[in-house]
Every structure is written in structure tokens, then in C-alpha cells.
Short mmCIF file of C-alpha atoms in Angstrom, two decimals:
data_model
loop_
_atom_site.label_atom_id
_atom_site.label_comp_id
_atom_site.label_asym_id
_atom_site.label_seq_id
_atom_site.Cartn_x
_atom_site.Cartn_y
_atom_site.Cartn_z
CA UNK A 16 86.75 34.31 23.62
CA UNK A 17 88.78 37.17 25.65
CA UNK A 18 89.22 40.62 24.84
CA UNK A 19 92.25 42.59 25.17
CA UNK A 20 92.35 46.26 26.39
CA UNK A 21 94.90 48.38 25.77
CA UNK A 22 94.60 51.92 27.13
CA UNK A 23 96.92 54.46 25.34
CA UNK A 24 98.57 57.62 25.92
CA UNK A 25 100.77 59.12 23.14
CA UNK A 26 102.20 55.76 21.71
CA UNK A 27 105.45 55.36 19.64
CA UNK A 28 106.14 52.33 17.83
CA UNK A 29 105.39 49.96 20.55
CA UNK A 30 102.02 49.84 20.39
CA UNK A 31 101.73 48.26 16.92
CA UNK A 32 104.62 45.50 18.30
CA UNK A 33 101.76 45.23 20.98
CA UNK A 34 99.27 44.36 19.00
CA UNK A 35 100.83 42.35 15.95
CA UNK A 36 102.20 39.71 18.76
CA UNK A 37 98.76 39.63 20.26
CA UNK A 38 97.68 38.32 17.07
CA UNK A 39 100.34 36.57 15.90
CA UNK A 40 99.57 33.81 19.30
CA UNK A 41 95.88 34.61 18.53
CA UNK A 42 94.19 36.88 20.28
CA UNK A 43 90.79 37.57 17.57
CA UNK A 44 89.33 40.85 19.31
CA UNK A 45 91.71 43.85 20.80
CA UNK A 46 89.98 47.12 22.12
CA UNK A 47 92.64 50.23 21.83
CA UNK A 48 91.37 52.97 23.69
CA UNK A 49 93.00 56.36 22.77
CA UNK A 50 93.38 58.54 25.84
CA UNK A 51 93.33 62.09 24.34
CA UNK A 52 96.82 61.68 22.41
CA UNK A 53 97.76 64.39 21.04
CA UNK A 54 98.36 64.90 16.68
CA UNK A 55 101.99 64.04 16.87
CA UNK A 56 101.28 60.71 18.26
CA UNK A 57 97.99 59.33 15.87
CA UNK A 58 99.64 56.82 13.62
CA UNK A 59 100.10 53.95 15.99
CA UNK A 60 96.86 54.22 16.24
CA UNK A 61 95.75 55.20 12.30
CA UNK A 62 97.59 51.83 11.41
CA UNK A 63 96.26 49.40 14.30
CA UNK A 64 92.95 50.86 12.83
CA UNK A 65 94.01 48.71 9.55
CA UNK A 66 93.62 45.76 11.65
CA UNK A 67 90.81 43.46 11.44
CA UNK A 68 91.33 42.41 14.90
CA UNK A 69 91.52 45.96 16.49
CA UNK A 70 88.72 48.46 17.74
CA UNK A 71 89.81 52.10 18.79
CA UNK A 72 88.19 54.23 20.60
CA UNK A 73 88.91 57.65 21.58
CA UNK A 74 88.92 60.13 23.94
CA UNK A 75 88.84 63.92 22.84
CA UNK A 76 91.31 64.69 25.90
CA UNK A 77 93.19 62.60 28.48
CA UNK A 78 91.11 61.24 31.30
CA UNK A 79 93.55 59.10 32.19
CA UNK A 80 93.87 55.32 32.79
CA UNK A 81 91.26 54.53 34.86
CA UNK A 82 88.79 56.14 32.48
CA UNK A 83 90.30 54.79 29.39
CA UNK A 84 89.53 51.53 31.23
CA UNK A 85 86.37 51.87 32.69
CA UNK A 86 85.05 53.53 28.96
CA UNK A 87 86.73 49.54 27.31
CA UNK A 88 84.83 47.62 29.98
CA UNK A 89 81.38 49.45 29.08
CA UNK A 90 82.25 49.11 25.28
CA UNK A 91 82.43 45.40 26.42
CA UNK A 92 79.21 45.23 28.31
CA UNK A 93 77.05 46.70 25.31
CA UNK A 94 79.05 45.05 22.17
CA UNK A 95 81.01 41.70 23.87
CA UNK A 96 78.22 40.00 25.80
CA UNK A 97 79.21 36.41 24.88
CA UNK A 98 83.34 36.81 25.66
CA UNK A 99 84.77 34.91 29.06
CA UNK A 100 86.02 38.11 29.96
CA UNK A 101 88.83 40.72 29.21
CA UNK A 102 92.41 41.20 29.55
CA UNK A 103 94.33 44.76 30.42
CA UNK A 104 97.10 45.35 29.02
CA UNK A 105 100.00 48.24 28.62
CA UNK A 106 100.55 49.12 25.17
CA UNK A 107 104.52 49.81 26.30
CA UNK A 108 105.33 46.10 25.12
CA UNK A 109 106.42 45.52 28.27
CA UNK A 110 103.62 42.42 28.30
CA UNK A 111 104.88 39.38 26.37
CA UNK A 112 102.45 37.78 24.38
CA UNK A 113 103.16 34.38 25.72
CA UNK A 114 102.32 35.98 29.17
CA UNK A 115 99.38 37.31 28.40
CA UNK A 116 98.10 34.25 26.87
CA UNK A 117 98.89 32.70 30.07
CA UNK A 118 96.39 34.68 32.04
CA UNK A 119 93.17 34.53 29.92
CA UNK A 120 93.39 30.92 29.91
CA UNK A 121 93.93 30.78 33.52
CA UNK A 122 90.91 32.89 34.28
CA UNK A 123 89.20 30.62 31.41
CA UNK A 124 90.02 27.58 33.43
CA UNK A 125 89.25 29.78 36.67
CA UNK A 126 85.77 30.86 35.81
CA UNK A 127 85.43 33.18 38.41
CA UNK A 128 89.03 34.24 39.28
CA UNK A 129 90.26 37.23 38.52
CA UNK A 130 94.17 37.04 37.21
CA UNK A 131 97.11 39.09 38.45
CA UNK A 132 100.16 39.07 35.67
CA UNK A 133 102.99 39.52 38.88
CA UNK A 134 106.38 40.24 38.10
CA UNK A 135 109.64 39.60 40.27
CA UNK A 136 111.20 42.90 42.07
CA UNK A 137 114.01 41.01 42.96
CA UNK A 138 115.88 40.91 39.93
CA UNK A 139 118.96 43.43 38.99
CA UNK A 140 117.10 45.53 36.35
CA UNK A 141 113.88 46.31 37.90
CA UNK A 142 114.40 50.25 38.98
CA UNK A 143 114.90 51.07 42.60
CA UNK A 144 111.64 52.87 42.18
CA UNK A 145 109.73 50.54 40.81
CA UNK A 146 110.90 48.21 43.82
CA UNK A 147 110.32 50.86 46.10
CA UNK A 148 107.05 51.66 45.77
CA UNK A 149 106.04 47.88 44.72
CA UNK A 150 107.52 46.58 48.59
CA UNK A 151 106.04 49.88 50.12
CA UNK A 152 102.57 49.60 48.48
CA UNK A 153 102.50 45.66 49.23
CA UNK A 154 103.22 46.37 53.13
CA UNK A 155 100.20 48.73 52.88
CA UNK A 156 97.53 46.26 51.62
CA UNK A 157 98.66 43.54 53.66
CA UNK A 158 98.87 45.53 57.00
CA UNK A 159 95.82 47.85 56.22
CA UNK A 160 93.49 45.47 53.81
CA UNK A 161 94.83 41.87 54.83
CA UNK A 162 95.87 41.05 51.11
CA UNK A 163 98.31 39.49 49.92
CA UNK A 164 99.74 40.34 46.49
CA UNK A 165 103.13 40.34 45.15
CA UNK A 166 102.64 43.11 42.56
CA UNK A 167 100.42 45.60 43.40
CA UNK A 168 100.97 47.74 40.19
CA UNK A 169 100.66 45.32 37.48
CA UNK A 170 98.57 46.40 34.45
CA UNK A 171 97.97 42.55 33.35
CA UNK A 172 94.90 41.55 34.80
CA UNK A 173 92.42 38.78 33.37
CA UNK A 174 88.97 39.83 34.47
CA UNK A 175 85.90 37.38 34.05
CA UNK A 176 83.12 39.41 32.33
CA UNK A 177 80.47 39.10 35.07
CA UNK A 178 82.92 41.49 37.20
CA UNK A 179 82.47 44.41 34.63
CA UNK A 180 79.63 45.78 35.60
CA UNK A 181 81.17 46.76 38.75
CA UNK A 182 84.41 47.41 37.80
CA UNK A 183 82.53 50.20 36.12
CA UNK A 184 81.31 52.11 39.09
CA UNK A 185 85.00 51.81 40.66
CA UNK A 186 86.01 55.27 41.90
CA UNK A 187 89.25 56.43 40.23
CA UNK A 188 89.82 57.74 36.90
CA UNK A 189 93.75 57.50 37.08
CA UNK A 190 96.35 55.41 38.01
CA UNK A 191 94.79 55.06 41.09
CA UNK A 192 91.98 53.30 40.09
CA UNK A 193 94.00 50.33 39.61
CA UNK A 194 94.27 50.49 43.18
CA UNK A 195 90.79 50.77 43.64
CA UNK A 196 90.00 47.90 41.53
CA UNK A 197 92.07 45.70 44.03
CA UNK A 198 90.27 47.28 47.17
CA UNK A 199 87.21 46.15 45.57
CA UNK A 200 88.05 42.39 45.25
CA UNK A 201 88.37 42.49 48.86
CA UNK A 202 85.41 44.36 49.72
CA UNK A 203 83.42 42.21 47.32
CA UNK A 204 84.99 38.85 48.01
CA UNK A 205 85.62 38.58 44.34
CA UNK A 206 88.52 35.75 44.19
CA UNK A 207 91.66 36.48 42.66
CA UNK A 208 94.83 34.62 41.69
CA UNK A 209 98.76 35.69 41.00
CA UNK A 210 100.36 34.08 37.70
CA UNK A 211 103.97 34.87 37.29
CA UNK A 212 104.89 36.82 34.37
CA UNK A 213 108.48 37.73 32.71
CA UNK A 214 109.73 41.26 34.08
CA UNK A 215 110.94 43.73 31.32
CA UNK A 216 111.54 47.12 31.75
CA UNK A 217 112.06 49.18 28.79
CA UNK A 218 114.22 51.87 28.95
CA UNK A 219 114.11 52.39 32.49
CA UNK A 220 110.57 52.62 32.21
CA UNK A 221 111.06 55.98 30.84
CA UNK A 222 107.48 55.84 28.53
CA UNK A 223 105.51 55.57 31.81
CA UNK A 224 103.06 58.13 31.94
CA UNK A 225 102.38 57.35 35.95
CA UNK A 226 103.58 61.16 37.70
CA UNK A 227 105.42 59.84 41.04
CA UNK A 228 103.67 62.95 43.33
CA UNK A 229 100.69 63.30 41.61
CA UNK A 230 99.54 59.56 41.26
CA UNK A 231 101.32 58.63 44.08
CA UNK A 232 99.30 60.59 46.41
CA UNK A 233 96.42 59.59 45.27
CA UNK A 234 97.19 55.84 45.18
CA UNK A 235 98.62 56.12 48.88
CA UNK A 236 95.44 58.77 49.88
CA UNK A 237 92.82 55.69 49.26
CA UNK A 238 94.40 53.62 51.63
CA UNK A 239 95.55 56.20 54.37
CA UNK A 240 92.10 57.05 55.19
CA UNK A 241 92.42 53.03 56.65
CA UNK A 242 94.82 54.73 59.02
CA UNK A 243 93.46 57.98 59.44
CA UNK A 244 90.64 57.40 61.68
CA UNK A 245 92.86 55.14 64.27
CA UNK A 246 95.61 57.96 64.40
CA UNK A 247 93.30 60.61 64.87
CA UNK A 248 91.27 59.32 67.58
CA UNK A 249 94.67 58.64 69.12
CA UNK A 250 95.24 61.68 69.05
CA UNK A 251 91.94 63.00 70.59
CA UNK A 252 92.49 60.35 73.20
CA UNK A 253 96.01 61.48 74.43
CA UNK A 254 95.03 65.45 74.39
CA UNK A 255 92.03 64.54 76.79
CA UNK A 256 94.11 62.13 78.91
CA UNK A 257 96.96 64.82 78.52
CA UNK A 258 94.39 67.70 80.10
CA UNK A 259 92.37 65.83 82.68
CA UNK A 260 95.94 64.09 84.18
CA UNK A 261 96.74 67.61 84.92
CA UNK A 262 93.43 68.53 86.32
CA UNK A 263 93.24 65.50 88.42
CA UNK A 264 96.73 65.67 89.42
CA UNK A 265 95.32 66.27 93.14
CA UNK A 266 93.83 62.83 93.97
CA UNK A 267 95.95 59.72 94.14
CA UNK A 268 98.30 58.06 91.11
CA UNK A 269 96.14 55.26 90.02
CA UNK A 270 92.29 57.22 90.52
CA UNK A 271 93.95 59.94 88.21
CA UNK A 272 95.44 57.74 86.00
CA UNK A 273 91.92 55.75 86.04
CA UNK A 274 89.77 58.52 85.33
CA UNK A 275 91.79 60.33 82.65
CA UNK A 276 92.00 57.05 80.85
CA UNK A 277 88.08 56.44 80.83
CA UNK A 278 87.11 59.83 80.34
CA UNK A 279 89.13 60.53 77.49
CA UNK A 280 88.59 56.76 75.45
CA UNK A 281 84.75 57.55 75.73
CA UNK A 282 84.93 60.52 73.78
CA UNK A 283 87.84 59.07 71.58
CA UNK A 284 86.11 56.22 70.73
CA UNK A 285 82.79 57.19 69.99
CA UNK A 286 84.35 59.26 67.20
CA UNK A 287 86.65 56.69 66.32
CA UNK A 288 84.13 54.12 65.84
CA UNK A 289 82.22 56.38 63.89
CA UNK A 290 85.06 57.21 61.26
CA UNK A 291 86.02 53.50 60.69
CA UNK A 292 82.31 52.17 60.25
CA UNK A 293 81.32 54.63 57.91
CA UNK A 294 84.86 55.92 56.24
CA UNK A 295 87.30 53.41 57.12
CA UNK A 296 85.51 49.47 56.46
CA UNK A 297 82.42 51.55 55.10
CA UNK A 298 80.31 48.37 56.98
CA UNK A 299 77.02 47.06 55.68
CA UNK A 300 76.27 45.33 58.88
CA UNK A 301 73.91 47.45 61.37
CA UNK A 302 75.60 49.40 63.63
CA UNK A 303 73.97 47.48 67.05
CA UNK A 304 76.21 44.35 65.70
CA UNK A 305 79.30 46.41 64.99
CA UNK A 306 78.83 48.72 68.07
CA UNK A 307 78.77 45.64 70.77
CA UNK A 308 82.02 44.26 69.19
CA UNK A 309 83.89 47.60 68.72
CA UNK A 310 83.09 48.73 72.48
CA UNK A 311 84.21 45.12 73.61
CA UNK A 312 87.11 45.77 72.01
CA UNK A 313 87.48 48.91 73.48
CA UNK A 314 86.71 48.36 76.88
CA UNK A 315 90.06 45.25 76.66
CA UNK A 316 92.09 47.87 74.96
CA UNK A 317 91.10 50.34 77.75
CA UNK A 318 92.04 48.07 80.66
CA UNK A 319 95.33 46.79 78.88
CA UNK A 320 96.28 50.71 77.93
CA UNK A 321 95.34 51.41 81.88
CA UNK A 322 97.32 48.61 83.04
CA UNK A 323 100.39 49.25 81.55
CA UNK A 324 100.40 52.79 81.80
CA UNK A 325 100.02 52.75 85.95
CA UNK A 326 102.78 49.28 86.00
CA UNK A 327 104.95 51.33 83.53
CA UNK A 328 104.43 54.52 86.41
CA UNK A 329 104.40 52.08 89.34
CA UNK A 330 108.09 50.92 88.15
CA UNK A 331 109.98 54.16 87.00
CA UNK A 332 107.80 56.53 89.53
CA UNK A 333 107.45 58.97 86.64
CA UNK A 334 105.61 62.21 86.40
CA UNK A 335 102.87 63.93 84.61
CA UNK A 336 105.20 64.36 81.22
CA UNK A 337 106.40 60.94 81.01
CA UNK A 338 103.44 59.15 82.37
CA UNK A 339 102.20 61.03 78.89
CA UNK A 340 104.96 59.76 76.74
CA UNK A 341 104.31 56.10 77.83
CA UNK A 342 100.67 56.45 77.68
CA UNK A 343 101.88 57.65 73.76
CA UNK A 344 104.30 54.73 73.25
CA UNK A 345 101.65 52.07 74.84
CA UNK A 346 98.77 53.17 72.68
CA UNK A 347 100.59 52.85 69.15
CA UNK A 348 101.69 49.61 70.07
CA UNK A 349 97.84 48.93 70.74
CA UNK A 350 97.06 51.05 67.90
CA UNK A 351 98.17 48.24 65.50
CA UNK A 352 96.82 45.11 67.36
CA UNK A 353 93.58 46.82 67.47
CA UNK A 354 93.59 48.33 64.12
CA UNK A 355 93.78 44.75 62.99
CA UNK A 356 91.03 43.59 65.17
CA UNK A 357 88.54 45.77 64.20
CA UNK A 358 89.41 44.85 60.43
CA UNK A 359 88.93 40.88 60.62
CA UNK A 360 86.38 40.99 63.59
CA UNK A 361 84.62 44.37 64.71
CA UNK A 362 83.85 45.42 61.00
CA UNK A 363 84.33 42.06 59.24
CA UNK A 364 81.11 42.81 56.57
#
């Protein structure tokens, strides 16, 4: 058997469509969690109360999402021990039925897959910002988290039941759990699979209750901390190579160039290693494993950044300012070569 979730924030009439074509294709158990709606908005939930098949249960005040989930999947643990696992769904009717049967009985047949509902972005009615921050959150996660998925946002998922426990202890208690939930597959190795699913917008997706700044930064804030660290040791690295070009301006073009360069990537990339094992990949592998490879890595990176910082001075004969600005254009180049290493190699665990 599969449960359905639906987490709810003021429903209109929508809801009950929700929930009388999950049982009309047969759906037997359907968990309605009320996220601290206010009065004006309790009969959708009143009448799915009716319902044999539906459980409510209620917040006193809006959490949000993430909590509405994470409160469904305990509820689960303690009272649905023998289901195959759950399905989340929005309660906007923008789910078909059809589709949603679609992904519990690919995660039945799966076992141990967890099921992405993904809808197309390419079609005419999907809105631009919808698209938008679809393509732009997709680019993130497969540049910064080396996953692949064609719709980051969807709120179908078919989770098997032995994930719930941890799903539980996700951080996030918004919309940006979602995105946390999806972090944690990867972290965890816990498989996961894309089935493609109608796209319907209602409305312009006007009955959203996801606030563009607000949920936005924090959706975009758990995966710039992958950048962070890189950017900010760059930073750290130029400022000392900036200072000690200047200081050793005196000896000859490559010894200055040389020492600025090894001076200032020590000091850059003992923080910078730092930052990434603990915030960045948050590694479980002990640091004299992780430390050889990162400082392997470093050293190459070094002598490449070195290399074509004195050829790129050795060609144009430029001085102290430019020599800077190349140094600056070199390193972000190696900034994403090395950003990638360090996620499938240095801190692979």
C-alpha cells in the first residue's frame, strides 16, 4: 500500500478535487496535513475529514512545507509501518491522478528508488518564472552537486518507507527543504529516478504559496555555501599575491611571481581546504586521506596558475596591475576545474 501526503496551506476548492480523484483511481489511505490555515479556509478540510480514506492533521500555525512534511512522514513511521512507502503531493490539483498513480507503482516496482514526478519547461504555458528558476536551479545541482534532474521543484515524489526516518532529520522547514531532501539523496547515495508527468499550471500558478525572495534565498543559500568556500579563498589568495607582488617587486619577474604565488596559496588553501571538508562536502573520510589528495591537487593547480600567469607576463610584458588581473582571470578558470575535482575526487565520501 502507498500513502499520499498532501501538505496544505489555506485551500479553496481544489483540495477536495485532490482528493476525490485520488480515490476515485484508488488510492485507500491519504494524510492531509493542515499547515496553520487560517478560519476562512477550514472546510476543504472539515469535508475531506468526511472521508474514510483521509487523515488530517493540523498545525496550530504555519510552519511551512517542509514541516507539514516532515510532521506526515513521522505520522507514517508510528501509524503506517507495513505501507511500501509514501507519495507527496500538492493539494493545488495541479497533480493528475493518473500521474500520481504512475509514480507509486514505479517506486513499488523500484523497491528502493525514490520517484521524481518531472514536468516539461519547454512547453508555451509554463510561466517564464517557473522556467527560470527550474533551468537556473538545474545548472546549480549539476555544476555544484553533479546531479542530474530535470525538475528540481517538483512536489511529486514517491518515497520508499525505509527513507523516512531520515527524511525526518532533513534540515529545512520550508520550501527549501525540498531542496534539501534532494541534497540528501546524493549525500546518502539513496537512488532516485525521473518519471514524466503532465504539466498544468493553474492560473498562472497564482495559489502558490512559495515567496520568490524569501524562499528563494534560502533554496539558493544551501547550495551557495558549495561555492562560497572556493570564491573566498580566491579571494584571500589574490589579496596576498596582490601585496607580496608589490613587496617583491625588487627581485626578478619570475622569483616574484614564484614566491607571491606560493606564499599566498599556502595560506589560501589551508583555509580553503578547511571550509570545503567541513562546510562545503561536510566529509566523513579522515582528514590524512582528504588532506594528501586536496594538497595534490593544489600543488598542480599551483604550478598551472604559476605557469600561465609568468607565459601570460612573458608574452604581453605586463606590469604589476595586469599581471594581477590575469592572475584573476587564470584562477576562475581554475576555480571551476578544481571546484569539480575536489567534488568527485578530493572529498568523494
Amino acid at each position: 500500500m502507498v500513502t499520499v501526503i498532501i501538505p496544505s496551506l489555506n485551500p479553496d476548492e481544489k483540495l477536495l478535487l485532490v482528493v476525490k480523484s485520488l480515490t476515485d483511481i484508488g488510492f485507500k489511505d491519504i494524510i492531509i496535513v493542515n499547515d496553520g490555515s487560517d478560519k476562512e479556509h477550514m472546510i476543504p478540510f472539515e469535508e475531506a475529514g468526511k472521508i474514510a480514506e483521509c487523515t488530517i492533521l493540523t498545525h496550530e500555525v504555519n510552519k511551512g512545507k517542509g514541516r507539514a512534511l516532515k510532521t506526515a512522514f513521522a505520522y507514517c513511521i508510528a501509524n503506517r509501518k507495513g505501507i511500501d512507502g509514501v507519495v507527496t503531493v500538492d493539494g493545488d490539483n495541479q497533480h493528475r491522478a493518473e500521474d500520481i498513480l504512475a509514480c507509486a507503482k514505479r517506486m513499488q516496482e523500484k523497491k528502493n528508488s525514490v520517484i521524481l514526478g518531472t514536468r516539461d519547461f519547454h512547453q508555451k504555458d509554463v510561466p517564464f518564472k517557473s522556467r527560470f528558476g527550474n533551468n537556473m536551479t538545474g545548472f546549480v545541482f549539476r555544476f555544484a552537486c553533479g546531479m542530474k534532474i530535470s525538475d528540481t521543484q517538483t512536489g511529486l515524489r514517491a518515497i520508499p518507507y525505509e527513507y523516512l526516518p531520515v527524511l525526518c532529520e532533513v534540515s529545512g522547514e520550508r520550501f527549501e527543504y525540498e531542496t534539501n531532501m534532494l541534497l540528501t539523496f546524493k549525500k546518502l547515495d539513496i537512488p532516485y529516478e525521473e518519471v514524466s508527468i503532465q504539466t498544468v499550471y493553474i492560473d498562472e500558478n497564482a495559489t502558490t504559496h512559495f515567496h520568490p525572495v524569501r524562499d528563494s534565498f534560502k533554496i539558493y543559500g544551501i547550495i551557495i555555501k558549495f561555492l562560497f568556500g572556493s570564491v573566498s579563498s580566491c579571494l584571500i589568495d589574490l589579496g596576498l599575491f596582490t601585496v607580496l607582488k608589490i613587496l617583491t617587486s625588487g627581485l626578478s619577474e619570475r622569483i616574484s611571481i614564484l614566491i607571491s604565488t606560493v606564499v599566498a596559496r599556502v595560506f589560501s588553501s589551508f583555509y580553503n581546504y578547511n571550509f570545503n571538508r567541513r562546510a562545503v562536502f561536510d566529509s566523513r573520510e579522515k582528514a590524512g586521506n582528504t588532506v594528501v589528495r586536496y594538497y595534490i591537487l593544489c600543488i598542480v593547480q599551483m604550478m598551472v596558475s604559476y605557469g600561465l600567469v609568468y607565459a601570460a607576463n612573458h608574452v604581453f610584458s605586463m606590469g604589476n596591475i595586469m599581471t594581477v588581473v590575469s592572475k584573476a582571470v587564470i584562477d576562475t578558470f581554475l576555480f571551476f576545474i578544481s571546484f569539480q575535482i575536489q567534488r568527485v575526487w578530493v572529498f568523494r565520501k
